[in-house]
PDB file of C-alpha atoms in Angstrom:
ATOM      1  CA  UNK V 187     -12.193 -11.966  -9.208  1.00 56.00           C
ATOM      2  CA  UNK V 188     -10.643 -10.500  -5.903  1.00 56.00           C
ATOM      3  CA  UNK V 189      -9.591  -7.350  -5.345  1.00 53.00           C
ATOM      4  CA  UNK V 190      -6.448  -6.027  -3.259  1.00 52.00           C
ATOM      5  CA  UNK V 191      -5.695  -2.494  -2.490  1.00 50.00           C
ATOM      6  CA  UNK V 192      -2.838  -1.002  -1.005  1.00 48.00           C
ATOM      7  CA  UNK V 193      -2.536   2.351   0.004  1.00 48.00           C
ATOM      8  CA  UNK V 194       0.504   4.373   1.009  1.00 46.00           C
ATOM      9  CA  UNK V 195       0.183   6.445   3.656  1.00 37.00           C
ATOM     10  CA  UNK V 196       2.346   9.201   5.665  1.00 32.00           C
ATOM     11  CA  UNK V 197       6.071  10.130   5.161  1.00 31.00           C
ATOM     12  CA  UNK V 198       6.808   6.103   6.222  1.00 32.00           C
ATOM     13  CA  UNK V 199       5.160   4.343   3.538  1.00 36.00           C
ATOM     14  CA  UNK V 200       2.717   2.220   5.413  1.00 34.00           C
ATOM     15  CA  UNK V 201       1.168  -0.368   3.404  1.00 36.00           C
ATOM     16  CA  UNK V 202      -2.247  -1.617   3.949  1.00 35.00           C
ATOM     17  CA  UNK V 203      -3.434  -4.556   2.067  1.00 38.00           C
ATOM     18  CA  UNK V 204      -7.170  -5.220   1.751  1.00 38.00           C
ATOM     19  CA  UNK V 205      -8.763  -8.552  -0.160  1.00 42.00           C
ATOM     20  CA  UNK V 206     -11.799  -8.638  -0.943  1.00 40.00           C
ATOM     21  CA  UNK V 207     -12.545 -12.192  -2.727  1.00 43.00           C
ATOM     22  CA  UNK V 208     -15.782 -12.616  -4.747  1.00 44.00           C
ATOM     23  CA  UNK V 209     -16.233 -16.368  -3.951  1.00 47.00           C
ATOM     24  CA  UNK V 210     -14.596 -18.634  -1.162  1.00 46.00           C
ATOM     25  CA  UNK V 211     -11.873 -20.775  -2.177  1.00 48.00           C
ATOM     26  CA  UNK V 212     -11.961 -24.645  -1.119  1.00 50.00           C
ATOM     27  CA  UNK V 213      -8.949 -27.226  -0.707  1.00 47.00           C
ATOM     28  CA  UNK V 214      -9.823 -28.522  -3.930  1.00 49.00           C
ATOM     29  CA  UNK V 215      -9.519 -24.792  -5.640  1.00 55.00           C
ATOM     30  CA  UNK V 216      -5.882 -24.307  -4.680  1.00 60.00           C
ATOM     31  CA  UNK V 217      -4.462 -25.874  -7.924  1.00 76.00           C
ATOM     32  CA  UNK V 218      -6.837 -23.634 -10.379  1.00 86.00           C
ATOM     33  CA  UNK V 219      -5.390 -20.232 -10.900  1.00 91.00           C
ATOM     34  CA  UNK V 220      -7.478 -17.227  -9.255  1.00 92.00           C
ATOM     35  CA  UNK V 221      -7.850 -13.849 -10.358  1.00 92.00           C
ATOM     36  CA  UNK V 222      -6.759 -10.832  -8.312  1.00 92.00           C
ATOM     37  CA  UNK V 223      -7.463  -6.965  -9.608  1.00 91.00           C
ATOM     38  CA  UNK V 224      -4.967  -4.955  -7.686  1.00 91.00           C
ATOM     39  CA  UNK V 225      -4.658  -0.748  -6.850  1.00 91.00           C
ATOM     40  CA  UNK V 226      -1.958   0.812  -5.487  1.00 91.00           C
ATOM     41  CA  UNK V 227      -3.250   4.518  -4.558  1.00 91.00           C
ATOM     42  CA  UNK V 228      -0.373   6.779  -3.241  1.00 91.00           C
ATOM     43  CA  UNK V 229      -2.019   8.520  -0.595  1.00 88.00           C
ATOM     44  CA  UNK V 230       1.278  10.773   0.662  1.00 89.00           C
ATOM     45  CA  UNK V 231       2.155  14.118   0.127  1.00 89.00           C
ATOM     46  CA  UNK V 232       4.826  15.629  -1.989  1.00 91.00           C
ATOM     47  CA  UNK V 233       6.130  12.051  -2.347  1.00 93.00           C
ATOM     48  CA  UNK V 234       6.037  10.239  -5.365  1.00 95.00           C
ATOM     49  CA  UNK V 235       6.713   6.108  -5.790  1.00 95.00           C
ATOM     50  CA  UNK V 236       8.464   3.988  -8.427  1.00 96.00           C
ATOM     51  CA  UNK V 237       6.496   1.789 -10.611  1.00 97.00           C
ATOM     52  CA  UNK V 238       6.062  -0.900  -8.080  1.00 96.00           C
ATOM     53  CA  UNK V 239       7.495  -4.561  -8.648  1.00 97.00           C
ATOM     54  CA  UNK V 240       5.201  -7.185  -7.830  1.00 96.00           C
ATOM     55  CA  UNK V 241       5.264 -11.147  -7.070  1.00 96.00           C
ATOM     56  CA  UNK V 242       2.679 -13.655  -6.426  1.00 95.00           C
ATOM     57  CA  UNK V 243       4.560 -16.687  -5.087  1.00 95.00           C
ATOM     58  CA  UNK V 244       4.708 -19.582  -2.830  1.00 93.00           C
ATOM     59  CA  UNK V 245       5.413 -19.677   0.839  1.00 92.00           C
ATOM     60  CA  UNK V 246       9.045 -19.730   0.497  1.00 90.00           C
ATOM     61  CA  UNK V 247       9.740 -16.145  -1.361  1.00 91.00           C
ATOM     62  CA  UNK V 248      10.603 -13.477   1.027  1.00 90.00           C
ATOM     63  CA  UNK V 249      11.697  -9.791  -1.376  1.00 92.00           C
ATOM     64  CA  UNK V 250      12.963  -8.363   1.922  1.00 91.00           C
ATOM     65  CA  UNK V 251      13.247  -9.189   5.737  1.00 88.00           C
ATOM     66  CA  UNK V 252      13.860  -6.397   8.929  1.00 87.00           C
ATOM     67  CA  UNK V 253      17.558  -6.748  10.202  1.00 88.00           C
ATOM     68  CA  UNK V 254      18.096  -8.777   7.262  1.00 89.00           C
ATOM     69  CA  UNK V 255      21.105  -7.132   4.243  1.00 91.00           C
ATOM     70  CA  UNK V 256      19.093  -5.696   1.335  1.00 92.00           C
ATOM     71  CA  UNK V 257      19.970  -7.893  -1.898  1.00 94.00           C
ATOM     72  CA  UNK V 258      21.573  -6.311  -4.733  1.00 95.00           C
ATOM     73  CA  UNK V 259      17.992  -5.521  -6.397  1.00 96.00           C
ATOM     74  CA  UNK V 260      16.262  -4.016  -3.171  1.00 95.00           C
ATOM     75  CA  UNK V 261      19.678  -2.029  -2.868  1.00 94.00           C
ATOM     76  CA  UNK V 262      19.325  -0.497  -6.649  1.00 95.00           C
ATOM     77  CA  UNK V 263      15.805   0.122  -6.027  1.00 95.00           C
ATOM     78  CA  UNK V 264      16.129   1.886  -2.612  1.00 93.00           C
ATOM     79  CA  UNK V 265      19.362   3.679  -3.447  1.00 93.00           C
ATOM     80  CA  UNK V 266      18.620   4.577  -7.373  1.00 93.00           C
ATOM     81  CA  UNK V 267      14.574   3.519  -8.164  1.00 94.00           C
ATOM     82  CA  UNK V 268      16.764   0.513 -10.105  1.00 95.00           C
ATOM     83  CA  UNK V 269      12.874  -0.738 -10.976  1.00 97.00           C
ATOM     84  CA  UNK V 270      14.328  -2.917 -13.729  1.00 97.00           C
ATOM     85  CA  UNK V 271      17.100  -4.635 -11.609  1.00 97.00           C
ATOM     86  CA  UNK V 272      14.613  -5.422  -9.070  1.00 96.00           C
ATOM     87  CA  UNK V 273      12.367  -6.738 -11.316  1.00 97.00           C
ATOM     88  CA  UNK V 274      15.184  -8.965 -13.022  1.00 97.00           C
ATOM     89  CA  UNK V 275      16.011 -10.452  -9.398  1.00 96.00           C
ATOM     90  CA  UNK V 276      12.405 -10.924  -8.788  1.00 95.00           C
ATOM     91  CA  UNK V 277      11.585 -13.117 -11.984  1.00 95.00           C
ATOM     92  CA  UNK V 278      14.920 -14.997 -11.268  1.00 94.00           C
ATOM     93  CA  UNK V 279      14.118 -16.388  -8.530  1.00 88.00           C
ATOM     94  CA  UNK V 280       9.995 -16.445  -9.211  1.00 91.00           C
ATOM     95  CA  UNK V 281       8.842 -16.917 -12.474  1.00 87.00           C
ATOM     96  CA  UNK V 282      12.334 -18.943 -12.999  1.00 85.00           C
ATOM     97  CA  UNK V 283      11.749 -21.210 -10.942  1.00 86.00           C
ATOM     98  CA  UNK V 284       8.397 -21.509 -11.761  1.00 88.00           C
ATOM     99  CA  UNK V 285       7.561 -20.164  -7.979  1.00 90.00           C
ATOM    100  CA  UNK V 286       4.606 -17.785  -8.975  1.00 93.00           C
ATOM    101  CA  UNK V 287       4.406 -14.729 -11.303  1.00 94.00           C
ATOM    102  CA  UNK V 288       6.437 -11.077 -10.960  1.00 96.00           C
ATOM    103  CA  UNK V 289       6.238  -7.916 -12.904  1.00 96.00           C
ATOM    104  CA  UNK V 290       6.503  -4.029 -12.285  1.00 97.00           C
ATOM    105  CA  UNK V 291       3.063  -2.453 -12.092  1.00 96.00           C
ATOM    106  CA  UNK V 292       3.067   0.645 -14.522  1.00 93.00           C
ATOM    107  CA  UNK V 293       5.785   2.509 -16.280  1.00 94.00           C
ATOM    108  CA  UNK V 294       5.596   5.704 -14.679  1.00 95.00           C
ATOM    109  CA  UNK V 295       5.846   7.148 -11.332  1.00 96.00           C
ATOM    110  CA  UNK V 296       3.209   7.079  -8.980  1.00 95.00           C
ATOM    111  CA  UNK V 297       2.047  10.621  -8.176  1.00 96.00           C
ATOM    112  CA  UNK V 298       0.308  11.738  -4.597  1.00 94.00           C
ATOM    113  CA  UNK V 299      -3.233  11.109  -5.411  1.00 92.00           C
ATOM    114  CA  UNK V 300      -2.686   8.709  -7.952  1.00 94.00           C
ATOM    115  CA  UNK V 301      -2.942   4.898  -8.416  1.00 92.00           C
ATOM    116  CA  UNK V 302      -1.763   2.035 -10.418  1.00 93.00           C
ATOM    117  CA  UNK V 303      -4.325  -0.695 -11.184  1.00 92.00           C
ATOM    118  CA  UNK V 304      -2.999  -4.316 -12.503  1.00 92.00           C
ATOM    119  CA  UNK V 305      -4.058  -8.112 -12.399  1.00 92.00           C
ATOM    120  CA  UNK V 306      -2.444 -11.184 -11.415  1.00 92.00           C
ATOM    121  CA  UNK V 307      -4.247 -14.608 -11.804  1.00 92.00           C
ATOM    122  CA  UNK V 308      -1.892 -17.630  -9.655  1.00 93.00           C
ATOM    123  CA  UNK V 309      -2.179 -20.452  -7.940  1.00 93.00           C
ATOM    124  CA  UNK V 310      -0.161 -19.525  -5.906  1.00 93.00           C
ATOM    125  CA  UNK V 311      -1.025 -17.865  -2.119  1.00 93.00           C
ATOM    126  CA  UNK V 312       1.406 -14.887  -1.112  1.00 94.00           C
ATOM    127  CA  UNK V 313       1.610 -11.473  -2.495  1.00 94.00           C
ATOM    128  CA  UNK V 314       4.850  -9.189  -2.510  1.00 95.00           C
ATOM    129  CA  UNK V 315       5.316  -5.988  -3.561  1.00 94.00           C
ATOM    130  CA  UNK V 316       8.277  -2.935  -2.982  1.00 95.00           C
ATOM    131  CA  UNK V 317       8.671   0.630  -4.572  1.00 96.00           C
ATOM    132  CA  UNK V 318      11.007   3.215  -3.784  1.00 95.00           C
ATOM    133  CA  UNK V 319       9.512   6.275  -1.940  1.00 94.00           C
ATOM    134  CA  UNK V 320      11.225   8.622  -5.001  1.00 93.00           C
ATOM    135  CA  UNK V 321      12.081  11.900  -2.841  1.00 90.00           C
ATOM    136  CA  UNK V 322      14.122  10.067   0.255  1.00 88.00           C
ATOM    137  CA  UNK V 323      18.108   8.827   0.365  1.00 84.00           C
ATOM    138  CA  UNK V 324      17.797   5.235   0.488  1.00 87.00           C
ATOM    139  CA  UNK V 325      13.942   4.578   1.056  1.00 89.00           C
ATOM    140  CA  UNK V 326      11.528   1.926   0.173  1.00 91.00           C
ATOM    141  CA  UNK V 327       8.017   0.481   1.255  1.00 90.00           C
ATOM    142  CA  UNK V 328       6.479  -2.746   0.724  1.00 91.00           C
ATOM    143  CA  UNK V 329       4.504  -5.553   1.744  1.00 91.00           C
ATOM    144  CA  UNK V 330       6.619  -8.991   2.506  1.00 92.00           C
ATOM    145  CA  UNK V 331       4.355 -12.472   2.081  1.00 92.00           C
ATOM    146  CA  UNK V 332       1.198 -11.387   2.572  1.00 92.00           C
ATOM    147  CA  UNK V 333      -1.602 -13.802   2.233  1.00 91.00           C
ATOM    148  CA  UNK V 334      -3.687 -14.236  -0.336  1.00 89.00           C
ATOM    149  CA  UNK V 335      -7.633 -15.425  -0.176  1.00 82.00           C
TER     150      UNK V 335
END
């Protein structure tokens, strides 16, 4: 079992991601599915998050990209906290297309000082997440592709 932890910090959502894996994956583990526990600890002030929507995928899923339009899901999650639309766009083109795994970590709010703890088990070797910072016009953090061990 590995362990990831993101932690949001400061009014611009920075997202660290930390892996910690319990054994060393070779070539010939990269078909068999690993095991990933995952916290997300909201470390801001007076800011709360969404329930945050979640992929493990392949190489070729990006859920957002600088200078790049939002899609229609980012946009309803930034502009509204439209968790469930993002979450349908997500699995559409993820689990769909049998790409890697998605789903929306918690059903409540993410308070300052509190965390959200999920797993994931995939074979495959990128993790994505976003979540809309709840008290802002328009914002959203998030890790894009990051790597898995």
């Amino acid at each position: 079992m590995k362990k990831i932890i993101l932690t949001a910090l400061g009014a611009a959502m920075l997202l660290a991601a930390v892996a910690v894996p319990v054994g060393a994956r070779s070539q010939s583990d990269r078909d068999e599915p690993a095991s990933y526990t995952v916290t997300i600890t909201n470390v801001m002030e007076q800011q709360y998050l969404t329930p945050p929507n979640w992929a493990a995928h392949n190489e070729s899923i990006h859920l957002y990209g600088v200078g790049s339009p939002a899609s229609p899901g980012l946009q309803a999650l930034a502009e509204n906290g439209g968790v469930p639309v993002m979450a349908a766009e997500i699995a559409s083109y993820v689990d769909a297309r049998r790409q890697g795994v998605s789903g929306v970590a918690g059903e409540a709010p993410i308070a300052p000082g509190e965390s959200v703890t999920f797993e994931i088990t995939t074979v495959e070797g990128y993790f994505s997440m976003t979540s809309m910072i709840i008290c802002t016009n328009d914002g959203f953090g998030g890790i894009d592709r990051k790597s898995l061990p």
